PDB file of C-alpha atoms and ligand atoms in Angstrom:
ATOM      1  CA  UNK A  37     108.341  71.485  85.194  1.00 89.00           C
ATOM      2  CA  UNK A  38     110.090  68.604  87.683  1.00 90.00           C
ATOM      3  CA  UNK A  39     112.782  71.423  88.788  1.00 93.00           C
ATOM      4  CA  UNK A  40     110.029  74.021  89.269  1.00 93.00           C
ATOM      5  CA  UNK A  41     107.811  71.834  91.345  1.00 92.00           C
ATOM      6  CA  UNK A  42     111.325  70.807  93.645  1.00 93.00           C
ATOM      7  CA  UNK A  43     112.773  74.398  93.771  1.00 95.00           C
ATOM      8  CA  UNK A  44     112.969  75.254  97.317  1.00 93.00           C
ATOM      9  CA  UNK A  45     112.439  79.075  96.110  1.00 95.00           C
ATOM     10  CA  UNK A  46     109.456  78.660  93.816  1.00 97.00           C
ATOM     11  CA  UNK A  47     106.293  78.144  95.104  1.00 97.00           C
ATOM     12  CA  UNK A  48     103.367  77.026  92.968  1.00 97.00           C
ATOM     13  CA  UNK A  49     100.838  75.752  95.089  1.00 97.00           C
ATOM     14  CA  UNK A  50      97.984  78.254  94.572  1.00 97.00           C
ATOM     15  CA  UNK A  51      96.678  77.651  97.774  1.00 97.00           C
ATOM     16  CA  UNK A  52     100.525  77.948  99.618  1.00 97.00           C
ATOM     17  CA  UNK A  53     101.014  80.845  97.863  1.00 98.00           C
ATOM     18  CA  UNK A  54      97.653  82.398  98.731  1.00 98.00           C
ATOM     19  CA  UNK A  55      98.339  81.441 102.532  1.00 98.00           C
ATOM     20  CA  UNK A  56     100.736  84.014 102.865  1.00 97.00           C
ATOM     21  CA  UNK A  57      99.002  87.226 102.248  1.00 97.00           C
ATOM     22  CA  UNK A  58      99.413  89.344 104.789  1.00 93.00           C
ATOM     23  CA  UNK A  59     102.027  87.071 106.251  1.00 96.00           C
ATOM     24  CA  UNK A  60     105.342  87.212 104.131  1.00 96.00           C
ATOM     25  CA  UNK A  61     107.242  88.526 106.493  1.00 94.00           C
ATOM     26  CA  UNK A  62     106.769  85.244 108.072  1.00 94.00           C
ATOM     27  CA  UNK A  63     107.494  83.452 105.240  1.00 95.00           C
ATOM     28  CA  UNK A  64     110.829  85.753 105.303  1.00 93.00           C
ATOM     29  CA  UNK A  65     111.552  85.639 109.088  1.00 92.00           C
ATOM     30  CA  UNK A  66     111.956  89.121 108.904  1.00 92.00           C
ATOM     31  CA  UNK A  67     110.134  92.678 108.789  1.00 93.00           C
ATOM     32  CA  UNK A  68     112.050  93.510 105.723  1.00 94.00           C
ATOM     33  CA  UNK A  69     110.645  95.623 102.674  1.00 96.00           C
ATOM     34  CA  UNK A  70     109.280  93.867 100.015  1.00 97.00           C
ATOM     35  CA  UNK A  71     109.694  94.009  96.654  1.00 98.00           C
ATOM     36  CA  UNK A  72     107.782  92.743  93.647  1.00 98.00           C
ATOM     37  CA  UNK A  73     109.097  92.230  89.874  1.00 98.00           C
ATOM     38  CA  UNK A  74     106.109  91.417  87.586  1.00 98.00           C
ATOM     39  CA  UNK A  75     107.526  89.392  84.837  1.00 98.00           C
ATOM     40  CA  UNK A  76     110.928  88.483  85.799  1.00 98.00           C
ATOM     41  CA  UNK A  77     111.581  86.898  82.535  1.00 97.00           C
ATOM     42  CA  UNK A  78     115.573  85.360  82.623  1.00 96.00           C
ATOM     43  CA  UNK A  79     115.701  87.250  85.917  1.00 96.00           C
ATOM     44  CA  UNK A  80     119.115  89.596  84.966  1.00 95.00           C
ATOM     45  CA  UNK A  81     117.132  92.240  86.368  1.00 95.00           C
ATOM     46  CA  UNK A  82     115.823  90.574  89.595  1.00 96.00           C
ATOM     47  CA  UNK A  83     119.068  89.042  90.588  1.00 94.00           C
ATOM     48  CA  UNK A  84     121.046  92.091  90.621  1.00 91.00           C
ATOM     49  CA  UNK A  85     118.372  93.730  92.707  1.00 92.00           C
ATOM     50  CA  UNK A  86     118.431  90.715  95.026  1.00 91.00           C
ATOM     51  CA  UNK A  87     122.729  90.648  94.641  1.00 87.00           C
ATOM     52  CA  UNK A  88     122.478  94.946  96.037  1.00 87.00           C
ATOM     53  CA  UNK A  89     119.569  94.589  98.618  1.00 88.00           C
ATOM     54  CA  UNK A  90     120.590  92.634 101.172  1.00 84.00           C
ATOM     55  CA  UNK A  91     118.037  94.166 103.289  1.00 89.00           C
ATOM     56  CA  UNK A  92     115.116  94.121 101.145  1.00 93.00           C
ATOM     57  CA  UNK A  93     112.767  90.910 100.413  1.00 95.00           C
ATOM     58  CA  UNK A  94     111.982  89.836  96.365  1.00 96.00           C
ATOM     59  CA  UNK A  95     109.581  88.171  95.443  1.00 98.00           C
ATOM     60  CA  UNK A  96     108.922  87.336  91.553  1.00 98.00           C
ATOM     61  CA  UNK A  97     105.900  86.817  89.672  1.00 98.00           C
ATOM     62  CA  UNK A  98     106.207  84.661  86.464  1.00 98.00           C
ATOM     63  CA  UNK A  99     103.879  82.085  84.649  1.00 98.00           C
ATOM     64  CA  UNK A 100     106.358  80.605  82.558  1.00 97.00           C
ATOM     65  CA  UNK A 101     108.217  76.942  84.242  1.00 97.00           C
ATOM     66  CA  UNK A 102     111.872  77.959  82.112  1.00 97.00           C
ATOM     67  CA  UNK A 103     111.608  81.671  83.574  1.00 98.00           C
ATOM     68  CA  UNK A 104     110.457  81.210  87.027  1.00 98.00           C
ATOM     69  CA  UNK A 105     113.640  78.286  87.277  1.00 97.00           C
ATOM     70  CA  UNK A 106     116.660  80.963  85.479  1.00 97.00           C
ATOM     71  CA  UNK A 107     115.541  83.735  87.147  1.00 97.00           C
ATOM     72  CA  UNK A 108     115.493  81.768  90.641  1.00 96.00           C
ATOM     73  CA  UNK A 109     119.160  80.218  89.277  1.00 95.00           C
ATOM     74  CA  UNK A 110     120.151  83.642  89.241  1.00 94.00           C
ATOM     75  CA  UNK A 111     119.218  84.932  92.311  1.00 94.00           C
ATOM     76  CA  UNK A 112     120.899  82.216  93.966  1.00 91.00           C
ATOM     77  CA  UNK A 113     123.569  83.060  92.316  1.00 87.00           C
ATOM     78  CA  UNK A 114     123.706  86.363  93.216  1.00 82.00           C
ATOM     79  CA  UNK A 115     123.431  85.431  96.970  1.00 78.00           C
ATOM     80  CA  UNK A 116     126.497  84.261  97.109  1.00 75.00           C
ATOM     81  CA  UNK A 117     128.489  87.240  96.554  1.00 69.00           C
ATOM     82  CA  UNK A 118     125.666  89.366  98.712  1.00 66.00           C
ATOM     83  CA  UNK A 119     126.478  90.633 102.105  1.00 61.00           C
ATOM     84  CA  UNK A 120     124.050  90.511 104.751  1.00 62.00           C
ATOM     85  CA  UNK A 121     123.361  93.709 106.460  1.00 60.00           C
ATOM     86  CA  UNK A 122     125.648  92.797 109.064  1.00 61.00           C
ATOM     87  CA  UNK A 123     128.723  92.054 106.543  1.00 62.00           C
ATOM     88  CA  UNK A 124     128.651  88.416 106.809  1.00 62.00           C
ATOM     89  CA  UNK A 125     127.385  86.121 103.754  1.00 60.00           C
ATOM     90  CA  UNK A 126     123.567  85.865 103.146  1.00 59.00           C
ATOM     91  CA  UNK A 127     122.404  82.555 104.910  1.00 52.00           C
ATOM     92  CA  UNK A 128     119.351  82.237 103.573  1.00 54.00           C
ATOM     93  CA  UNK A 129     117.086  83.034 100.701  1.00 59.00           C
ATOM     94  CA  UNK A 130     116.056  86.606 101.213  1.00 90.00           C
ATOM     95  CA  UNK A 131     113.864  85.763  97.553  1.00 95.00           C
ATOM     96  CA  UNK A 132     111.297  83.610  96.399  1.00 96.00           C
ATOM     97  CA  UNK A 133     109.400  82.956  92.818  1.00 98.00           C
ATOM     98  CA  UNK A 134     105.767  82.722  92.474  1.00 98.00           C
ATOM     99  CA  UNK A 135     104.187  80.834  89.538  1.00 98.00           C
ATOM    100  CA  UNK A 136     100.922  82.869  89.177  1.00 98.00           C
ATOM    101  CA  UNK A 137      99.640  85.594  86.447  1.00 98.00           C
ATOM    102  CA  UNK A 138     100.422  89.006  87.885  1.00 98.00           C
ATOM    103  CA  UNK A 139      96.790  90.095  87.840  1.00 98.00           C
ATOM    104  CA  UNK A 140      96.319  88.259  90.794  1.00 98.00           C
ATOM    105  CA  UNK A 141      98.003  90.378  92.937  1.00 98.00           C
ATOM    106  CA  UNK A 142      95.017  91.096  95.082  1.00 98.00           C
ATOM    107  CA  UNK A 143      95.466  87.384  96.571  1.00 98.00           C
ATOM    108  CA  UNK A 144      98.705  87.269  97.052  1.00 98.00           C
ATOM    109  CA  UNK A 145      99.512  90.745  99.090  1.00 98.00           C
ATOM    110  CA  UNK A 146      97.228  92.532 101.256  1.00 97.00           C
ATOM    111  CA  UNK A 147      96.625  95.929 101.985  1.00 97.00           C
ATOM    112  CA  UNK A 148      99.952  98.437 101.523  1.00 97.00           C
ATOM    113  CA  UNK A 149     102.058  95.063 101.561  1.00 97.00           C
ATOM    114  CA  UNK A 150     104.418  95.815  99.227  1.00 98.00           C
ATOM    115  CA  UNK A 151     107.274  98.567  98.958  1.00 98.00           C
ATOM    116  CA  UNK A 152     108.439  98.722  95.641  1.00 98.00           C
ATOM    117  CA  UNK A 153     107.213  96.952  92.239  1.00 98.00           C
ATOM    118  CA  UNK A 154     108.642  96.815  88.338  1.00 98.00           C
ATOM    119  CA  UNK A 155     106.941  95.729  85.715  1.00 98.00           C
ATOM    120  CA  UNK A 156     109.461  96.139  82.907  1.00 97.00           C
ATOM    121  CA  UNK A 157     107.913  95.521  79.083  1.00 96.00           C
ATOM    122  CA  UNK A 158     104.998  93.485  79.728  1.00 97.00           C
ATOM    123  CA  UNK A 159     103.332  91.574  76.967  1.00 95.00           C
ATOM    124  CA  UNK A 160     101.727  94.595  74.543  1.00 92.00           C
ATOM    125  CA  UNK A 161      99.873  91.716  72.819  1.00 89.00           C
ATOM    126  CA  UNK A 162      98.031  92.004  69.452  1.00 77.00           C
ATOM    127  CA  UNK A 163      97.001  95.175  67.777  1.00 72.00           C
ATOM    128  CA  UNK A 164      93.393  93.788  68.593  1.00 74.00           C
ATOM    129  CA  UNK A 165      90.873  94.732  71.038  1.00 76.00           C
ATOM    130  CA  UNK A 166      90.268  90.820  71.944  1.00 76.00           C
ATOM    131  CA  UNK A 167      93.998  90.232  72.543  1.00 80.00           C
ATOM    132  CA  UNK A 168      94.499  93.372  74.434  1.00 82.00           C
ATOM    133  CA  UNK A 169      92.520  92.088  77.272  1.00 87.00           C
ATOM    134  CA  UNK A 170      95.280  90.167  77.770  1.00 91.00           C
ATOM    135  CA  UNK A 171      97.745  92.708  78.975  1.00 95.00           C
ATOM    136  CA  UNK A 172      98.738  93.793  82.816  1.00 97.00           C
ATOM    137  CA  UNK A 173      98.745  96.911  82.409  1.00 97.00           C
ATOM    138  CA  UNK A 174      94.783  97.514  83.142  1.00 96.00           C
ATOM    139  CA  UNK A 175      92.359  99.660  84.912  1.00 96.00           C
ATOM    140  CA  UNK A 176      92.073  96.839  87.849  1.00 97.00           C
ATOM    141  CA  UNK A 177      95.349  95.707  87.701  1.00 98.00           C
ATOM    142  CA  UNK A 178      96.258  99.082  88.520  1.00 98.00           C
ATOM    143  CA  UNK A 179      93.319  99.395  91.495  1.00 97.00           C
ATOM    144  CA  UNK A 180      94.595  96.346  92.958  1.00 98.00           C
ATOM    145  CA  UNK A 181      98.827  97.272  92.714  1.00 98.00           C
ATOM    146  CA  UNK A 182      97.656 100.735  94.710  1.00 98.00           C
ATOM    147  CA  UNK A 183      96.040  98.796  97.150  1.00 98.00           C
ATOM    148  CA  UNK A 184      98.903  96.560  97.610  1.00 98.00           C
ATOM    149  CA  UNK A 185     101.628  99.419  97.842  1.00 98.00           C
ATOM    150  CA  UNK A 186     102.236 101.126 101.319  1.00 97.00           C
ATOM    151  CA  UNK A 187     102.052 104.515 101.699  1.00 97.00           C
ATOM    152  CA  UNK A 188     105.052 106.194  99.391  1.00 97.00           C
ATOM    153  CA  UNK A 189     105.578 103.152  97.472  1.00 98.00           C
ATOM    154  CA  UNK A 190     107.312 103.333  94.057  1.00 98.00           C
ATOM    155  CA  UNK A 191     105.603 101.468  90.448  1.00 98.00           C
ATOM    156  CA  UNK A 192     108.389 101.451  87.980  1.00 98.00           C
ATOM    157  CA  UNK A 193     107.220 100.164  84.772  1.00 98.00           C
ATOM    158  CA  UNK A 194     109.273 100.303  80.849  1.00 96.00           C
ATOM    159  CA  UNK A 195     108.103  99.546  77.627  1.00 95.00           C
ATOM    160  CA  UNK A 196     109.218  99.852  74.122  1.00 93.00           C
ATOM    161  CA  UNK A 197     105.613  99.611  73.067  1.00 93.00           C
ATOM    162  CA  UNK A 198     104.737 103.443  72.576  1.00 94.00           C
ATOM    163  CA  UNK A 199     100.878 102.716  72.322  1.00 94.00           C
ATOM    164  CA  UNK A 200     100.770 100.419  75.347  1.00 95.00           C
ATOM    165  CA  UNK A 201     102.678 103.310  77.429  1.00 97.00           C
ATOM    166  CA  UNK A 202     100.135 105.959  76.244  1.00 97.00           C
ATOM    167  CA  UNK A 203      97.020 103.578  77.050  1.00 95.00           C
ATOM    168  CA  UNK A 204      98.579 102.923  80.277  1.00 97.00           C
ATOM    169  CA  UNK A 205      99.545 106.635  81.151  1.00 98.00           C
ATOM    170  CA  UNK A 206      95.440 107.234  80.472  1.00 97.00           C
ATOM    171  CA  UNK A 207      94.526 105.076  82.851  1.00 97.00           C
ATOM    172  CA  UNK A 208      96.450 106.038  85.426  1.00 97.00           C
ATOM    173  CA  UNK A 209      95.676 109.653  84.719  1.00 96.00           C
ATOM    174  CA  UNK A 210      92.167 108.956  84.694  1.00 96.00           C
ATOM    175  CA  UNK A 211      92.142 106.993  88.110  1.00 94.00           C
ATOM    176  CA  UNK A 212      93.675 109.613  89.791  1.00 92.00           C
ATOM    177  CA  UNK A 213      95.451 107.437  92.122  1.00 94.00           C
ATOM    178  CA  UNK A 214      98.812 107.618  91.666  1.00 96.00           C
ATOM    179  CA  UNK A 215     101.457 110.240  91.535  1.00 97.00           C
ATOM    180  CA  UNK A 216     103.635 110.142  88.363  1.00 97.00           C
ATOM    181  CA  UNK A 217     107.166 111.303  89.485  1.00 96.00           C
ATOM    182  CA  UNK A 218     108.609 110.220  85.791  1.00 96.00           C
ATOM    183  CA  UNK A 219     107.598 110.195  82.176  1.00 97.00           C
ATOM    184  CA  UNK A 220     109.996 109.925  79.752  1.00 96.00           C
ATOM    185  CA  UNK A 221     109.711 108.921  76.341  1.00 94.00           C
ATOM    186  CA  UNK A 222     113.463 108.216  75.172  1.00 90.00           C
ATOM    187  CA  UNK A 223     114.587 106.604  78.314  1.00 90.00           C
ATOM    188  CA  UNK A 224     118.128 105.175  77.547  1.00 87.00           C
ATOM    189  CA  UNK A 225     118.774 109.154  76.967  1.00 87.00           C
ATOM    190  CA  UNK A 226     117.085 110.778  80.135  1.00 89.00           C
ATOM    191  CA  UNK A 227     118.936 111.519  83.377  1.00 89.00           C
ATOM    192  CA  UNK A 228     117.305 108.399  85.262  1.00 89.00           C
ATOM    193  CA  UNK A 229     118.740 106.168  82.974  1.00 89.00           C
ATOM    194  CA  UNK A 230     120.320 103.337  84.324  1.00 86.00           C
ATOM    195  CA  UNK A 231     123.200 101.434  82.336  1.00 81.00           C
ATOM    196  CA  UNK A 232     123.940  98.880  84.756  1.00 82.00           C
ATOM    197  CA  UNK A 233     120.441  97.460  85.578  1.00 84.00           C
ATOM    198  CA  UNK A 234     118.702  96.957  82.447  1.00 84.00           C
ATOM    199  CA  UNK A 235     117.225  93.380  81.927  1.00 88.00           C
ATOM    200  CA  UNK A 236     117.317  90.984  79.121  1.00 88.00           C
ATOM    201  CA  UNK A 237     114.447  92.533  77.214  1.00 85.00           C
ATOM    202  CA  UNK A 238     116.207  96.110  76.650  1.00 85.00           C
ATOM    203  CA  UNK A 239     119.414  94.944  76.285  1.00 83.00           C
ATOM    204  CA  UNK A 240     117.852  93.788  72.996  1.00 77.00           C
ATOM    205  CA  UNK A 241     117.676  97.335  72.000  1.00 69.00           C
ATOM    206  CA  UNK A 242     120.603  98.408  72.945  1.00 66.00           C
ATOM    207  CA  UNK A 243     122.161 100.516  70.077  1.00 62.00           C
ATOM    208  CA  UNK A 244     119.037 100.386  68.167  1.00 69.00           C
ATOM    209  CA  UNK A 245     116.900 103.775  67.781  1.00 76.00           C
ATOM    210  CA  UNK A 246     113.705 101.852  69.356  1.00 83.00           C
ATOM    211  CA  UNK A 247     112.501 104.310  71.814  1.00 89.00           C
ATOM    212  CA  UNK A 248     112.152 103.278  75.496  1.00 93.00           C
ATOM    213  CA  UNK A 249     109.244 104.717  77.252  1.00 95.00           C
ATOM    214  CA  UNK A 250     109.482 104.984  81.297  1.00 96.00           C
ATOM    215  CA  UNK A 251     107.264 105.829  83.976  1.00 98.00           C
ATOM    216  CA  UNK A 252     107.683 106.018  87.615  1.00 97.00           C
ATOM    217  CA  UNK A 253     104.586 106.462  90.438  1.00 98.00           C
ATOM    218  CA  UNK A 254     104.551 107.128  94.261  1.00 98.00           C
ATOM    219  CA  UNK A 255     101.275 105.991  96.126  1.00 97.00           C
ATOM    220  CA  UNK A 256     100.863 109.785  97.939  1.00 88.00           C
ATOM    221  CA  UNK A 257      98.419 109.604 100.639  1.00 77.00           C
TER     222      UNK A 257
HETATM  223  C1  SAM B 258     108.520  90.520  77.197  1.00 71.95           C
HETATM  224  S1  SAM B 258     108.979  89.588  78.545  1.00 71.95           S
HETATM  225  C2  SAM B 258     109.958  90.720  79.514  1.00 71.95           C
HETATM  226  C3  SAM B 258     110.773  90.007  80.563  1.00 71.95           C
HETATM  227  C4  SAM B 258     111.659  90.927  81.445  1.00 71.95           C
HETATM  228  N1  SAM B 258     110.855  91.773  82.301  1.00 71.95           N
HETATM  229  C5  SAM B 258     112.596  91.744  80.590  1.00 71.95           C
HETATM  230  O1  SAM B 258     112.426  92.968  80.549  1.00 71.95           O
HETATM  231  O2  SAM B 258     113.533  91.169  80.015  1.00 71.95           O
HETATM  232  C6  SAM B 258     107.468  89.455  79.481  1.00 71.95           C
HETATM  233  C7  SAM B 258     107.518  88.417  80.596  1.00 71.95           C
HETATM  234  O3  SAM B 258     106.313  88.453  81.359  1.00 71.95           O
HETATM  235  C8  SAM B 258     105.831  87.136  81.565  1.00 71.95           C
HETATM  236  N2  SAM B 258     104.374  87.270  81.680  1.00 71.95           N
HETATM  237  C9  SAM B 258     103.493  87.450  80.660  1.00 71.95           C
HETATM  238  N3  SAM B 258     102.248  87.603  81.138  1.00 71.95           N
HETATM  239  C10 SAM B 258     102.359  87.538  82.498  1.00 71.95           C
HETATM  240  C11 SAM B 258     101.423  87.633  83.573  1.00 71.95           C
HETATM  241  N4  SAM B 258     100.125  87.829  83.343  1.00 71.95           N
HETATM  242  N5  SAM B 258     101.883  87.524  84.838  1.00 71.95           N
HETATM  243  C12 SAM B 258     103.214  87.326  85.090  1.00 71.95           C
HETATM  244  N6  SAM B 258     104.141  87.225  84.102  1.00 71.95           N
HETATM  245  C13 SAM B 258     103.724  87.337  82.848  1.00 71.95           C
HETATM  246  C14 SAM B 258     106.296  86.355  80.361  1.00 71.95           C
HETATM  247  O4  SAM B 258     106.374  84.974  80.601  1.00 71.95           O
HETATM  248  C15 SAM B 258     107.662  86.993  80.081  1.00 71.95           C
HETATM  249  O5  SAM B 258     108.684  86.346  80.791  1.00 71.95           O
END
């Protein structure tokens, strides 16, 4: 908890973090895309995106204090071998973490803030109705990420969880919303698989025959 609370890229001061809706790219000193991972977890994922996108922001939701500090270790890790858009080494953070639950998205980012978000196997939770209220992946959750995604903005969300995908995929069916672009049930043997970013939480399954289930949506005006 001490190293979260004196991270200089994790914020968890509800009313800091809250502050900066509408205003990250202040926060960033730039105009810069930004990009949202739901879950970091160890943060593989996020610092390889942060590592390859020089020119994009990242910004991490994550409630647990061991999480939200490895996957901000990692990042700064993989600044150091990032080039800035004009070839020279990154000079400052172009990530932060947030120490928040992901549902409350609505606070943190305003209106067609964000560019790009992944939420890569959320919590399923229980088999039972009471502990599924739990999970992200929920009719308002949902309301509130379109709202927050610009126009043409990408949702890229895995799961191993084959029930949790096919709850999900109702919803967003029934909302009529968003555009699915992708639905694939066997992931790690589709065309859009993607060897060299897969986070912590598949590479469990690597090898194994547990199915991956992928879905991809644009935000078409
Ligand atoms: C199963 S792990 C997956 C981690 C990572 N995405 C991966 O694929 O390896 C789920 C992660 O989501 C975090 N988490 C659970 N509920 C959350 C919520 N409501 N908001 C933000 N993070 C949450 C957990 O602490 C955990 O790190």
């Amino acid at each position: 908890m001490e190293k979260v609370d004196n991270d200089p890229d994790i914020l968890t001061d509800i009313q800091e973090i809250y502050s900066y809706k509408w205003k990250w790219s202040e926060y960033f000193w730039n105009e810069n895309p930004l990009v949202l991972e739901i879950g970091t977890g160890m943060g593989n994922f996020f610092g390889k995106l942060v590592s390859e996108h020089p020119d994009k922001n990242f910004i991490g939701i994550e409630i647990r204090y061991k999480r939200l500090f490895q996957t901000a270790e990692k990042a700064r890790r993989a600044m150091q071998f990032a080039l800035s858009p004009l070839g020279g080494k990154l000079d400052r953070g172009s990530f932060v973490m947030i120490k928040d639950f992901g549902q409350n998205i609505d606070q943190i980012f305003s209106e067609g803030e964000i560019s790009e978000s992944y939420i890569f196997f959320p919590d399923p939770w229980g088999k039972k109705e009471r502990q599924r209220k739990h999970r992200i992946m929920q009719e308002l959750f949902l309301e509130k990420l379109y709202n927050i995604t610009k126009k043409w903005g990408k949702v890229f969300f895995k799961t191993d969880h084959r029930e949790y995908f096919d709850t999900s995929f109702e919803i967003i069916k029934t909302q009529w919303l968003w555009k699915i672009e992708q639905k694939i049930h066997d992931y790690q043997n589709s065309e859009v698989f993607d060897m060299w970013n897969i986070t912590e939480f598949e590479g469990f399954y690597r090898g194994e025959k547990t199915e991956i289930n992928y879905m991809e949506l644009v935000k078409s005006p």
